[in-house]
Coordinates of N, CA and C in Angstrom, one line a residue:
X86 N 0.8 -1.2 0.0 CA 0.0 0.0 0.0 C 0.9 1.2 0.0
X87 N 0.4 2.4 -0.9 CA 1.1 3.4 -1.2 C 0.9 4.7 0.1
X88 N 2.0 5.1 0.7 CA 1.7 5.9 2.2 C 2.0 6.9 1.5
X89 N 2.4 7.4 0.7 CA 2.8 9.1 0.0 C 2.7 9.3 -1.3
X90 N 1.8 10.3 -1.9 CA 2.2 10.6 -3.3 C 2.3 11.9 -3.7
X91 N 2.8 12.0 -4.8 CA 3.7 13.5 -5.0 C 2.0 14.2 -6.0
X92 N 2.3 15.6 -5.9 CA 1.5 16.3 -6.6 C 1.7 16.4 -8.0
X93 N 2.4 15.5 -8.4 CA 2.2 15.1 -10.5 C 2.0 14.0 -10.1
X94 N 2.0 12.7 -9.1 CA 1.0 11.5 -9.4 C -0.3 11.8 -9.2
X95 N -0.4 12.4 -8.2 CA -1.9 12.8 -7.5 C -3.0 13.6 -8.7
X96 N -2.3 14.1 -9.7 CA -2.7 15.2 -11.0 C -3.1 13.8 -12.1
X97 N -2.5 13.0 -11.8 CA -2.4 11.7 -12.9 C -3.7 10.9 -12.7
X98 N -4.4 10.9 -11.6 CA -5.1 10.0 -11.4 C -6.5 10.5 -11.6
X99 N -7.8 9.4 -12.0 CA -8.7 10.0 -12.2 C -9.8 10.0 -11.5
X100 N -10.1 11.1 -10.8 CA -11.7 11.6 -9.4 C -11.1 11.2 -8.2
X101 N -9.3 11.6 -8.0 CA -9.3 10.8 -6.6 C -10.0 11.4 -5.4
X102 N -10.1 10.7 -4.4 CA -10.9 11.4 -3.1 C -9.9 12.0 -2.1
X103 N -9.7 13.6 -2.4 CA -9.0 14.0 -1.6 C -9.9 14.9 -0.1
X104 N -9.0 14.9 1.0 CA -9.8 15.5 2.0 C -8.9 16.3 2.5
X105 N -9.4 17.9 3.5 CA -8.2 18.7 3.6 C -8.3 18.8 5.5
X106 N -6.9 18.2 5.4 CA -7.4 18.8 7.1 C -6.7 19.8 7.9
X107 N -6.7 21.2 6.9 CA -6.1 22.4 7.7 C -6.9 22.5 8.3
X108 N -7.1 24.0 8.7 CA -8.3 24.9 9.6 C -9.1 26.0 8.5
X109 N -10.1 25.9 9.4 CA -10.9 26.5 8.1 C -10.6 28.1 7.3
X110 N -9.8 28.7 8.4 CA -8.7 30.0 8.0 C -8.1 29.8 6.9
X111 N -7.5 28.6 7.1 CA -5.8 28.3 6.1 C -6.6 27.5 4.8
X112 N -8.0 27.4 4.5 CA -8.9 26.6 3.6 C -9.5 27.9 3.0
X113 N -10.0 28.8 3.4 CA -10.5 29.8 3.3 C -9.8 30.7 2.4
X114 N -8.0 30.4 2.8 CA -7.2 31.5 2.2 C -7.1 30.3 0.4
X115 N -7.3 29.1 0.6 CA -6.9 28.8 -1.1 C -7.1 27.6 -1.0
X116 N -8.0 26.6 -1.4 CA -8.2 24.9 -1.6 C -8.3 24.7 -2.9
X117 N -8.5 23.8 -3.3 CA -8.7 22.5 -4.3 C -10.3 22.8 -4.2
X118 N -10.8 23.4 -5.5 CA -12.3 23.2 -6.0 C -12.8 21.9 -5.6
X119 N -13.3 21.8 -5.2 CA -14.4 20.7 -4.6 C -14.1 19.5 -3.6
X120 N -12.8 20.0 -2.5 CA -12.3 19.3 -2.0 C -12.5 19.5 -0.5
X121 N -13.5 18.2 0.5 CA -14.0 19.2 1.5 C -13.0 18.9 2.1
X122 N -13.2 19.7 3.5 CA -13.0 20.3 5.0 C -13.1 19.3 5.5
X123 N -11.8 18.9 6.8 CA -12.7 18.1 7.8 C -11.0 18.2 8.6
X124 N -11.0 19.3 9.3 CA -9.7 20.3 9.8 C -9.4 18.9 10.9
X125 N -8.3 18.8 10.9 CA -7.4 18.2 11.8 C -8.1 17.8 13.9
X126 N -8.1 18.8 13.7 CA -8.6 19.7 15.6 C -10.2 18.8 15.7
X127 N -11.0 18.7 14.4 CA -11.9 18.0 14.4 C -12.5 16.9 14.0
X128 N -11.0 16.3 13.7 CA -11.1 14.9 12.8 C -11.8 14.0 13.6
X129 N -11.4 13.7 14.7 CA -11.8 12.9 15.0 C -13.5 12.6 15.1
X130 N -14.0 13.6 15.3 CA -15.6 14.0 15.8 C -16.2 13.9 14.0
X131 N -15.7 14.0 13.2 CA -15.9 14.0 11.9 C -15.3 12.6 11.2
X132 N -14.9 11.3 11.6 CA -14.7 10.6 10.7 C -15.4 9.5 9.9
X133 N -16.7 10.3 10.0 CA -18.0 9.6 9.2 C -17.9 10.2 7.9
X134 N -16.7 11.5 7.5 CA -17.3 12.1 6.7 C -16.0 11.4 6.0
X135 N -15.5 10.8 5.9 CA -13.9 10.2 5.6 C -14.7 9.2 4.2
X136 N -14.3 9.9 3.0 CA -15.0 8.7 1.9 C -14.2 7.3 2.3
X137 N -14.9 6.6 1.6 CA -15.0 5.1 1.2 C -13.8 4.9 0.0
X138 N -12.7 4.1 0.5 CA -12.0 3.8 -0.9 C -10.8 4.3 -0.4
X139 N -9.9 4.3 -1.1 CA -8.3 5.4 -1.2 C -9.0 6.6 -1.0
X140 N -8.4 7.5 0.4 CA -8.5 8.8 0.3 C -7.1 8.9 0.8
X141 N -7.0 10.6 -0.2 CA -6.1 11.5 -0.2 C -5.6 12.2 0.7
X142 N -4.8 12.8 1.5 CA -5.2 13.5 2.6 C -4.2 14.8 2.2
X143 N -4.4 16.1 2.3 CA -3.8 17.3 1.9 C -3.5 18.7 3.3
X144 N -2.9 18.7 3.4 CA -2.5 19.8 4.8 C -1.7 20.8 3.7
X145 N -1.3 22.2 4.5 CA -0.1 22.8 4.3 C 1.3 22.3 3.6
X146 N 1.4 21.7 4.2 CA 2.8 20.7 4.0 C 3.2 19.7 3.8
X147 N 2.1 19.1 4.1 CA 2.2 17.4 4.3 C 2.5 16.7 5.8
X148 N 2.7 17.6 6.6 CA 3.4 17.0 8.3 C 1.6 16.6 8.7
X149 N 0.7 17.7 8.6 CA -0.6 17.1 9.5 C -1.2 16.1 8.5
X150 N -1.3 16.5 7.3 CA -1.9 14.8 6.9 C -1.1 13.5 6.8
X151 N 0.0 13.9 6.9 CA 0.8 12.7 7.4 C 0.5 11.9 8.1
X152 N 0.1 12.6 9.5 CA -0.2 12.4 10.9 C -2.0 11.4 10.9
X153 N -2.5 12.6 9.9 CA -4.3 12.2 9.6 C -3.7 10.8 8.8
X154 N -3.1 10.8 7.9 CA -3.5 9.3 7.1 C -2.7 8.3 7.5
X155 N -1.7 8.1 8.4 CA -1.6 7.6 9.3 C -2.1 6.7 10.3
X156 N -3.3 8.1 11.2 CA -4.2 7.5 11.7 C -5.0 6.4 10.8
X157 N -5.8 7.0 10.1 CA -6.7 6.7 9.4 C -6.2 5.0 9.2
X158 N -4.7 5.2 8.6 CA -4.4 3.1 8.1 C -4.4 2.7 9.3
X159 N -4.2 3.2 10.3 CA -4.4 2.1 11.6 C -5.6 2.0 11.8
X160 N -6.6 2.8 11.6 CA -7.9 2.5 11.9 C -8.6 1.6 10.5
X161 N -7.9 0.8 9.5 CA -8.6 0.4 8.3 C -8.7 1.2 7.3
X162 N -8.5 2.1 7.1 CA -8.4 3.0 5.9 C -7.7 2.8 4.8
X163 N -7.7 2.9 4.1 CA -6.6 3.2 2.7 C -6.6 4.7 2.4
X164 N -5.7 5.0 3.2 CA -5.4 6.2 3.5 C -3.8 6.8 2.8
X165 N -3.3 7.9 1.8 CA -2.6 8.3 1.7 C -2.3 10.1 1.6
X166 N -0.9 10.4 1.8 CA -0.4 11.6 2.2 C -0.1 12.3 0.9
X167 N -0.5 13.6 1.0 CA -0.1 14.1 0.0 C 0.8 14.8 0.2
X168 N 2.0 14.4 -0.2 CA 3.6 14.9 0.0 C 3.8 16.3 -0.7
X169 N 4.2 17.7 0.7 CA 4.0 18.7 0.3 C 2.9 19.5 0.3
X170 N 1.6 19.3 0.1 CA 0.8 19.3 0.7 C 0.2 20.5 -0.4
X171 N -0.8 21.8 -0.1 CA -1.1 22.4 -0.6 C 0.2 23.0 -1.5
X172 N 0.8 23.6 -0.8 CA 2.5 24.3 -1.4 C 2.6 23.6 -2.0
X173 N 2.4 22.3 -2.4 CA 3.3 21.7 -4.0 C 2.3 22.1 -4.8
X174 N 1.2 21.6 -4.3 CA -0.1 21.9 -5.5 C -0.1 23.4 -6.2
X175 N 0.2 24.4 -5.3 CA 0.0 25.6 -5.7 C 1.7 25.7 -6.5
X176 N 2.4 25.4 -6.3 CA 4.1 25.5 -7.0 C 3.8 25.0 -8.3
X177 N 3.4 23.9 -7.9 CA 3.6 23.2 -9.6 C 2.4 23.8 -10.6
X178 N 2.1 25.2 -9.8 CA 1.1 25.5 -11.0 C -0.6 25.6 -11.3
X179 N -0.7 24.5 -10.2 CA -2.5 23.9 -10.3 C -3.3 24.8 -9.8
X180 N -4.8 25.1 -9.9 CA -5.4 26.0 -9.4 C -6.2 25.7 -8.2
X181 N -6.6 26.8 -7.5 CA -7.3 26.8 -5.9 C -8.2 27.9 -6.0
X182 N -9.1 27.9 -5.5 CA -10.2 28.7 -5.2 C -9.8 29.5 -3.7
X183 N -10.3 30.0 -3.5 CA -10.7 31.3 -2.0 C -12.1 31.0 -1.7
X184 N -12.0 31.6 -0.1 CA -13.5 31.2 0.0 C -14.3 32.6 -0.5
X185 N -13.3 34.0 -1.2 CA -13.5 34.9 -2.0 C -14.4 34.6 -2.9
X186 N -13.9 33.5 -3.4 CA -14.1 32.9 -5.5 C -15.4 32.8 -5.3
X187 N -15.7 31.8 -4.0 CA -16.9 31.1 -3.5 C -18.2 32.2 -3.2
X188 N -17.7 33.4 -2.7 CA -18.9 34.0 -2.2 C -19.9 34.8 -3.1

């Protein structure tokens, strides 16, 4: 089972299920179009909302979904980290919304 993938595999693949577990501030300032929330601080109380299947998990950097997908394989999950985290997504180019875009 794959525990990390870089942001040109993660671009390669088709409808994956990614989840973000900043804080709704650090989501607010720039996410992934159509990629929910389910912040770190509240994961736990939230992990009904954890899709079904391989999910993605995306932070700042990659250190807190590390930690989230992590958890998650020890609890049965097929759970992986998205290495780098938002900052690669936005480096290499890819686009993100505001919760500006949204209002």
């Amino acid at each position: 089972m794959q525990h990390e993938i870089t942001i040109d595999e993660l671009t390669r693949l088709e409808s994956p299920s990614i989840i973000d577990v900043r804080e709704q501030s650090e989501y607010d300032e720039g996410h992934i179009d159509g990629v929910p929330l389910i912040p770190m601080s509240d994961f736990l109380n939230r992990l009904d909302e954890v899709p079904d299947g391989t999910v993605y998990v995306l932070c700042r950097s990659g250190a807190r979904s590390g930690r989230v997908a992590d958890y998650l394989r020890q609890n049965g999950h097929d759970a992986v980290n998205i290495a780098g985290g938002i900052q690669a997504w936005i480096t290499a180019g890819n686009p993100i919304v505001t919760a500006a875009d949204s209002a």
